[in-house]
Every structure is written in C-alpha cells, then in structure tokens.
PDB file of N, CA and C in Angstrom:
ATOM      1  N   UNK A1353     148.522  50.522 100.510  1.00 71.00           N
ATOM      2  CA  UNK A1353     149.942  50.289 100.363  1.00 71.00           C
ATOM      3  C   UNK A1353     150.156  49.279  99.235  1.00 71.00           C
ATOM      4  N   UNK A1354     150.949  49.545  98.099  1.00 77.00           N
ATOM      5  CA  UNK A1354     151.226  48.703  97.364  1.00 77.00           C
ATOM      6  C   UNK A1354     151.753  47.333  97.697  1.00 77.00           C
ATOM      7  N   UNK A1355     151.367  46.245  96.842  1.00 90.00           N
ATOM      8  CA  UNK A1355     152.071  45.140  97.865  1.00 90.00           C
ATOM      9  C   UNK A1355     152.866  44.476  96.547  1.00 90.00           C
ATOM     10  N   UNK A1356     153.121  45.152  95.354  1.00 94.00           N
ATOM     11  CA  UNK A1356     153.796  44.240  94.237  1.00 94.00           C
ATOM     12  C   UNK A1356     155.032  45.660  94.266  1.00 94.00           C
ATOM     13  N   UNK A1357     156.000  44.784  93.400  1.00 96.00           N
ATOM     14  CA  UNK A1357     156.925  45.687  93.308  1.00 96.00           C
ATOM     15  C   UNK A1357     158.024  45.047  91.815  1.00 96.00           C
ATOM     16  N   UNK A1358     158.550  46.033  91.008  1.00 97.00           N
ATOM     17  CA  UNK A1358     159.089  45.171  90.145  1.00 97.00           C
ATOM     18  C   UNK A1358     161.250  45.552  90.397  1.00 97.00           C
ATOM     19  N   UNK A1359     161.536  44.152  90.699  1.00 97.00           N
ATOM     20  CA  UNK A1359     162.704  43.929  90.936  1.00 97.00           C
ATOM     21  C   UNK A1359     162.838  44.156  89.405  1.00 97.00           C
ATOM     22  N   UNK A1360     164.526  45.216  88.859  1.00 98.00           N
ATOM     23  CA  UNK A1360     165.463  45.148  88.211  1.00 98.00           C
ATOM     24  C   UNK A1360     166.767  44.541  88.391  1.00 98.00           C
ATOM     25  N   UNK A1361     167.435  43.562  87.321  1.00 98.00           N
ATOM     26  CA  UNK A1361     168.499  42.837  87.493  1.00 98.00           C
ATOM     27  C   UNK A1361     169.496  44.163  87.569  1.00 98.00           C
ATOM     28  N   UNK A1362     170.637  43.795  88.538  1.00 98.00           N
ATOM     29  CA  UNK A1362     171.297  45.537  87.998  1.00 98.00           C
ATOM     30  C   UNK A1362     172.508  44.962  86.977  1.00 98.00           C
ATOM     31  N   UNK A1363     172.319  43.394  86.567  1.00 98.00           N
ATOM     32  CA  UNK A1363     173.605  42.799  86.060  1.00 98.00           C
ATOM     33  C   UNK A1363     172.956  42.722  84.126  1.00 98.00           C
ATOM     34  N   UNK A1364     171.615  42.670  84.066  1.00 98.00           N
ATOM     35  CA  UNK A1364     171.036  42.013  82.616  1.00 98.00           C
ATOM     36  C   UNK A1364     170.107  43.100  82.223  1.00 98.00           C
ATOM     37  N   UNK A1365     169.418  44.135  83.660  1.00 98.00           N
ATOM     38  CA  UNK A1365     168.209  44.893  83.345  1.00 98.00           C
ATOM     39  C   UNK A1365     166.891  43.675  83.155  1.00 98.00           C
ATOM     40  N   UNK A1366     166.687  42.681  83.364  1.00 99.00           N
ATOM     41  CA  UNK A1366     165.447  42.070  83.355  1.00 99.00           C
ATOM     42  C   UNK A1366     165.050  42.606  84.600  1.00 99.00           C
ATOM     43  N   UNK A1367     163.742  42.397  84.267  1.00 98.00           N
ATOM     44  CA  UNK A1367     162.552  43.080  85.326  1.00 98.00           C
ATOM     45  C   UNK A1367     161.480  41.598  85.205  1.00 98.00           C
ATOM     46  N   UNK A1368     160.961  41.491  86.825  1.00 96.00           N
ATOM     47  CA  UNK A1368     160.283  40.662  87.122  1.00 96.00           C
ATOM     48  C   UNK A1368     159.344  41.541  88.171  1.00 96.00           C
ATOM     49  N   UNK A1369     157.844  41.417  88.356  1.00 97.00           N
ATOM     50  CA  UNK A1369     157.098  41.763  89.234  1.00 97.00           C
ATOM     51  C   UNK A1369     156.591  40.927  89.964  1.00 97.00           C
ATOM     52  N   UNK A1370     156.870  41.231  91.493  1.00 96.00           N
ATOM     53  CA  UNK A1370     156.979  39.985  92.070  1.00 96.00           C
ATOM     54  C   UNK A1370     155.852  40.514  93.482  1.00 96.00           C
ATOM     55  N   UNK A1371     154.949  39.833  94.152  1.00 94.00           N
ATOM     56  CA  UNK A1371     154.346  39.976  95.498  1.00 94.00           C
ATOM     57  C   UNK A1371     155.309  40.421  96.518  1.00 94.00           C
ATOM     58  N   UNK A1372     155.218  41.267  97.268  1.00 93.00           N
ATOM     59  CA  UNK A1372     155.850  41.494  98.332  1.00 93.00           C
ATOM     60  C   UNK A1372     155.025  41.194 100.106  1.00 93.00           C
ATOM     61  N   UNK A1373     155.517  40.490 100.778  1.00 88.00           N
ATOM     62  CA  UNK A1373     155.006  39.996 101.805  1.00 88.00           C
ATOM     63  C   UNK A1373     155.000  41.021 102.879  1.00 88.00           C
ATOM     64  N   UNK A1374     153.683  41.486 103.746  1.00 86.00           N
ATOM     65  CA  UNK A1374     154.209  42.126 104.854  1.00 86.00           C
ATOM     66  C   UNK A1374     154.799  41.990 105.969  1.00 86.00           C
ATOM     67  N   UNK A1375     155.157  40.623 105.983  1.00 81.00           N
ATOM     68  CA  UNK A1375     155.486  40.459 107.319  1.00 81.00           C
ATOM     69  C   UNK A1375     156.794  39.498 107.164  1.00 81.00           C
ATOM     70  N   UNK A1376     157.219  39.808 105.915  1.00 80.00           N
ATOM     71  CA  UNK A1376     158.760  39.018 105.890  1.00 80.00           C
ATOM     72  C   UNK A1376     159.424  39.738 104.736  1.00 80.00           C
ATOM     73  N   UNK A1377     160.816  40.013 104.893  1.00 83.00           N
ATOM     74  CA  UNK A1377     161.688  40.546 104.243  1.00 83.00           C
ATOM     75  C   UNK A1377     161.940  39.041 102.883  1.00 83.00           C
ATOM     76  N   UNK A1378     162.559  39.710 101.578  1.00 91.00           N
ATOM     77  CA  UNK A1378     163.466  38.972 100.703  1.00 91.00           C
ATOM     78  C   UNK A1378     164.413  39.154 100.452  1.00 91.00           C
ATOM     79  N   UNK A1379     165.294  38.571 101.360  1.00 94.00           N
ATOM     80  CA  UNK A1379     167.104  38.429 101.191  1.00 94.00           C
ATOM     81  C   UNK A1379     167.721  38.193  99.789  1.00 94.00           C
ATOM     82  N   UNK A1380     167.017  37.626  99.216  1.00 96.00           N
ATOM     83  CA  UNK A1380     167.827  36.974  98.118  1.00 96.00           C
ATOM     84  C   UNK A1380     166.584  36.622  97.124  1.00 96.00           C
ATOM     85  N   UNK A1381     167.312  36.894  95.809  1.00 97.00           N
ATOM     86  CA  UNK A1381     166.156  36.606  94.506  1.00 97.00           C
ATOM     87  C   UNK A1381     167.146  36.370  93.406  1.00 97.00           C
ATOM     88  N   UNK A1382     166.687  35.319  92.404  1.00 98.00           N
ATOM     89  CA  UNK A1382     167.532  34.575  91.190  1.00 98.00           C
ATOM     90  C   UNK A1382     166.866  35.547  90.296  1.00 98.00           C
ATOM     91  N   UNK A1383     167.921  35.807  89.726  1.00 98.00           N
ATOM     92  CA  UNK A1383     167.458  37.211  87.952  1.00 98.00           C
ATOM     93  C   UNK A1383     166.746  35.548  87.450  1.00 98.00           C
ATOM     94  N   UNK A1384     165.509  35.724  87.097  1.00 97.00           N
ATOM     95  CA  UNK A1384     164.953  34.470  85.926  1.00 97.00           C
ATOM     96  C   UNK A1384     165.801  34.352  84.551  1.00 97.00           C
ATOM     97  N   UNK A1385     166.449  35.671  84.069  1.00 98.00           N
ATOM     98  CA  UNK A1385     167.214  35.624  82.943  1.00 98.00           C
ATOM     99  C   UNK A1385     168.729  35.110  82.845  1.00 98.00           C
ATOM    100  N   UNK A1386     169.332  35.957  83.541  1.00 99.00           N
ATOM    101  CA  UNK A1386     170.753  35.591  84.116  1.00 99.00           C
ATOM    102  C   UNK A1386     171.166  34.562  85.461  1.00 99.00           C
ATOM    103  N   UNK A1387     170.025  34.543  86.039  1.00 98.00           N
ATOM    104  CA  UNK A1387     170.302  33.612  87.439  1.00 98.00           C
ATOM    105  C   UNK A1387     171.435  34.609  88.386  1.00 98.00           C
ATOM    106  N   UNK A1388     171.701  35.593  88.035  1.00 98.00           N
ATOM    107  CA  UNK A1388     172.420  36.531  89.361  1.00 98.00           C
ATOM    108  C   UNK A1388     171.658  36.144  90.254  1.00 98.00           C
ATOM    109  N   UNK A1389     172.725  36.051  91.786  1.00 98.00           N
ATOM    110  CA  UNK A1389     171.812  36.003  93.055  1.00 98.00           C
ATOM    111  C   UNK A1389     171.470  37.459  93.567  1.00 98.00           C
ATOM    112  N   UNK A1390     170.462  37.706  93.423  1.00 98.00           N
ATOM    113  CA  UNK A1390     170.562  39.769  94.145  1.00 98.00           C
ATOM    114  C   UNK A1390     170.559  39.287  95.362  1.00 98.00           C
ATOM    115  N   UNK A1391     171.456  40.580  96.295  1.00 98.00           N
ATOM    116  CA  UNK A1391     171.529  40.601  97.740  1.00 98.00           C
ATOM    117  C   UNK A1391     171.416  41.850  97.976  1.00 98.00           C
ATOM    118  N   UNK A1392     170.558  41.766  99.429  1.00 96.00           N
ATOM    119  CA  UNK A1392     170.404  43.516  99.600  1.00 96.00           C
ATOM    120  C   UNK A1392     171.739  44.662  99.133  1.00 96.00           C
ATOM    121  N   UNK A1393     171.382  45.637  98.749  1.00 96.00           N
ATOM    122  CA  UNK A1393     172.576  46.352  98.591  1.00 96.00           C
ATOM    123  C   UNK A1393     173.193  46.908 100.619  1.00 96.00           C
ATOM    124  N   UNK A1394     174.080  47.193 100.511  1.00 95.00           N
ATOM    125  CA  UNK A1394     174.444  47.702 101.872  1.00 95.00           C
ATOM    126  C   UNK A1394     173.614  48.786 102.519  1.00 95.00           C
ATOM    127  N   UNK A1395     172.982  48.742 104.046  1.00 90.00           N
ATOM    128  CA  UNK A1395     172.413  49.383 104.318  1.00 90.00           C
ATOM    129  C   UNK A1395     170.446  49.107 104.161  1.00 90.00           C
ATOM    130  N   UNK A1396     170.492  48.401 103.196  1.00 92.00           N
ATOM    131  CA  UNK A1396     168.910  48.296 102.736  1.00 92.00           C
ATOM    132  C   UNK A1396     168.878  47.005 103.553  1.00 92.00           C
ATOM    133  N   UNK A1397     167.318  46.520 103.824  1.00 90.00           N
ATOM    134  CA  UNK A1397     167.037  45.352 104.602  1.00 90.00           C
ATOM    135  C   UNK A1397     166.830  44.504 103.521  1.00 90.00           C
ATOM    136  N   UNK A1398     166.759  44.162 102.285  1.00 94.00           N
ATOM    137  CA  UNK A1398     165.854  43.284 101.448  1.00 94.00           C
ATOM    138  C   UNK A1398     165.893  43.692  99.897  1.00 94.00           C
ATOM    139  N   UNK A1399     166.013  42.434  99.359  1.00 96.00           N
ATOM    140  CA  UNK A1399     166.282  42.594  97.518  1.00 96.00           C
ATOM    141  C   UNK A1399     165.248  44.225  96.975  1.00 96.00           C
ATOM    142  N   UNK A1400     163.637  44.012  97.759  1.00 95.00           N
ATOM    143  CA  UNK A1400     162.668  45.091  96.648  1.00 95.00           C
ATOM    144  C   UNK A1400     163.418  46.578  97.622  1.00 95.00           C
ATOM    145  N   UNK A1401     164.255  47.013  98.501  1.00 93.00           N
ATOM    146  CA  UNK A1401     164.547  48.451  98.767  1.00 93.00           C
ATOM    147  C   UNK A1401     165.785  48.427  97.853  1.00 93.00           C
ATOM    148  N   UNK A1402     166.337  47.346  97.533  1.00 96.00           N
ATOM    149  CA  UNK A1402     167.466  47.819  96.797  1.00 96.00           C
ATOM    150  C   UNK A1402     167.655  47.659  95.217  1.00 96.00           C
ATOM    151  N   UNK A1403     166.645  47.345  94.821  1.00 97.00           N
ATOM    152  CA  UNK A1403     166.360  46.554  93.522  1.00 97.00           C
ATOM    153  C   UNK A1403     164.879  47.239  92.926  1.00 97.00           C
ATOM    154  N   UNK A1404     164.091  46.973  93.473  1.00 96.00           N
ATOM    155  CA  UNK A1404     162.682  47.532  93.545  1.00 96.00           C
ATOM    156  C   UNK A1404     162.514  48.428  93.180  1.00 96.00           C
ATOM    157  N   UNK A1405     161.116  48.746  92.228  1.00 96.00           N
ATOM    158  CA  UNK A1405     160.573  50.054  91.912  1.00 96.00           C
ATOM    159  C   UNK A1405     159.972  50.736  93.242  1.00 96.00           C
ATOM    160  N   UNK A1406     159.245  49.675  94.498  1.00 93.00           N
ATOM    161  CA  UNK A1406     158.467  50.057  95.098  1.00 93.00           C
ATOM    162  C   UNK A1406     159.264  49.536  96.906  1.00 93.00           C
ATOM    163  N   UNK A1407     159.598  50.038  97.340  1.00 91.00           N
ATOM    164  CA  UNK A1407     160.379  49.325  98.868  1.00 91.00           C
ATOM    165  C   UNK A1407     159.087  48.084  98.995  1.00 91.00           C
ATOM    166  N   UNK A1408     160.032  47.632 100.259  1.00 91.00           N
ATOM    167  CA  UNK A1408     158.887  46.646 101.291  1.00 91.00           C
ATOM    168  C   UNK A1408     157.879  46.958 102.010  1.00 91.00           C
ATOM    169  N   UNK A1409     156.544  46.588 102.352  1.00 90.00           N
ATOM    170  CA  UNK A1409     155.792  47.287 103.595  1.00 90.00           C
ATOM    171  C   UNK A1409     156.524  47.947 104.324  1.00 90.00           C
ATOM    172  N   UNK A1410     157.703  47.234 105.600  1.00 87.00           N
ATOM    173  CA  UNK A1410     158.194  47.545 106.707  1.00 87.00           C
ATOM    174  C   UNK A1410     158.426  49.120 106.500  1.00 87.00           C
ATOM    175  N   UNK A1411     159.522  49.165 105.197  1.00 87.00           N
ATOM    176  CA  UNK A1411     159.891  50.364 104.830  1.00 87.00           C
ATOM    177  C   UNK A1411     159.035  51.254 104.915  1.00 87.00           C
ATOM    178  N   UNK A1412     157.746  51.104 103.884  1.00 86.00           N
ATOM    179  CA  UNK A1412     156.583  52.335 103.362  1.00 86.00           C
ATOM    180  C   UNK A1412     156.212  52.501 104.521  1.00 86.00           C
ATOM    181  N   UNK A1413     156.025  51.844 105.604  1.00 84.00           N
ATOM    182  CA  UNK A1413     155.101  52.174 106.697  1.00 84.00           C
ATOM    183  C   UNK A1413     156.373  52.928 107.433  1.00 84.00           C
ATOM    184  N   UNK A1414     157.759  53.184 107.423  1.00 79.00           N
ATOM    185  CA  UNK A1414     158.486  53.855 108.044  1.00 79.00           C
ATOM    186  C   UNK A1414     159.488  54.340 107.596  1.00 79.00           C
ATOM    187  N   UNK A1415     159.410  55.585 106.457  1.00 66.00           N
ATOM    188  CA  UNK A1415     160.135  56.271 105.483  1.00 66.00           C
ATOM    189  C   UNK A1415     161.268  56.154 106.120  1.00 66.00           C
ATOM    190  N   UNK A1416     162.043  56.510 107.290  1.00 73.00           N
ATOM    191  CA  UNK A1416     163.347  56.895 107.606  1.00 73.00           C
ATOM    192  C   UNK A1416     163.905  55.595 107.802  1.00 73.00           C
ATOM    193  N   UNK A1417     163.366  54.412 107.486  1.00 66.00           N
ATOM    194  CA  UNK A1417     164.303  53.242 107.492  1.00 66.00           C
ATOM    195  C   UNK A1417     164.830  53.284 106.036  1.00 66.00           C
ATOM    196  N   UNK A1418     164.234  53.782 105.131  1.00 62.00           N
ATOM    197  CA  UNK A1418     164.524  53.998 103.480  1.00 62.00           C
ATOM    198  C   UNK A1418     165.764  54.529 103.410  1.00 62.00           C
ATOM    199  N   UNK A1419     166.783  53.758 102.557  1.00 62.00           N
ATOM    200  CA  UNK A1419     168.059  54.357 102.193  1.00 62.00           C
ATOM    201  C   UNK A1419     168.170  55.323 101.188  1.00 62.00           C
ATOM    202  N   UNK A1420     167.231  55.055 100.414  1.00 58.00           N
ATOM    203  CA  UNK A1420     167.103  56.143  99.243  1.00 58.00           C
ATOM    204  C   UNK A1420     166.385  57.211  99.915  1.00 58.00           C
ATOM    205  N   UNK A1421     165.106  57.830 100.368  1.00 45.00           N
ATOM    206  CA  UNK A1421     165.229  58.741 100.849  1.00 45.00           C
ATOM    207  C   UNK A1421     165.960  59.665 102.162  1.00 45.00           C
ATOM    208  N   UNK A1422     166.869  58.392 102.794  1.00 42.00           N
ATOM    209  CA  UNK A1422     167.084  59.222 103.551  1.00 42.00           C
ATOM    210  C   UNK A1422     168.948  59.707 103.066  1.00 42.00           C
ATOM    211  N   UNK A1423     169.367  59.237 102.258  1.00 41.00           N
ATOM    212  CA  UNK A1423     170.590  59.559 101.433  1.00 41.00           C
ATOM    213  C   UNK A1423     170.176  59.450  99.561  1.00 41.00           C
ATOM    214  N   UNK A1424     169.523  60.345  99.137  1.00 41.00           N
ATOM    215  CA  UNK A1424     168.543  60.321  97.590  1.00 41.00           C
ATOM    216  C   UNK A1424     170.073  60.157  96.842  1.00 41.00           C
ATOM    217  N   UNK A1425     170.993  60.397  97.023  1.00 42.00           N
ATOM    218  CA  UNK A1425     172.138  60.403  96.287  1.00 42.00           C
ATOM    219  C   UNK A1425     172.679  59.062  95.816  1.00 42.00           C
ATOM    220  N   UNK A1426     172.276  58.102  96.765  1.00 41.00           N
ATOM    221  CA  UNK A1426     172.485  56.827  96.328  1.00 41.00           C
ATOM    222  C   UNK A1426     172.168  56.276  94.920  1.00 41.00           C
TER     223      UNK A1426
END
C-alpha cells in the first residue's frame, strides 16, 4: 500500500509530497506556497482523499468509503 501521496493546492496548483499515516487522518494542510488552509472537501474524511494523488490507508484498504470512486463524477 502506498504510504506517500502528493497533495495539489486547488487555489496555486503547488504540489507537495507528503507521508501519509495509517492510523490517523489529515484534516488540515498549509499550501507551502500560498498558505491556503486545505480542508477535506465534503464527504471525504481527510486533505490526501480530497486533494491527493493517492487516498489515505483507511480509504485504500476500503474502496467504498472513496468519494471518487464511488461518485467518479466528482
């Protein structure tokens, strides 16, 4: 299971690759460029499902918590 994931600003497009923890969600992350605060988008548990190239553990280990696959239209 991958455990890095690279957050996109959705306000500047900077990209940061950041560790992802298995056993704790990230609510909140500062763009290093712009300082936006990211917050989960609605529906997602955590900045890397809504921001992220790669979800969180919790997620990968349980596709149907995924907002993107389980509504791809998003």
């Amino acid at each position: 299971m991958p455990t890095y994931s690279v957050l996109t600003c959705p306000v500047c497009g900077h990209k940061s690759e950041l560790e992802m923890l298995a056993n704790a969600c990230l609510f909140f992350h500062e763009c290093e460029a712009c300082h936006t605060l990211l917050r989960p988008l609605p529906g997602d548990c955590c900045v890397f499902c809504s921001y992220g190239s790669i979800p969180c553990p919790p997620v990968q280990n349980d596709p149907s918590r995924n907002r993107r696959s389980v509504n791809p239209s998003s």
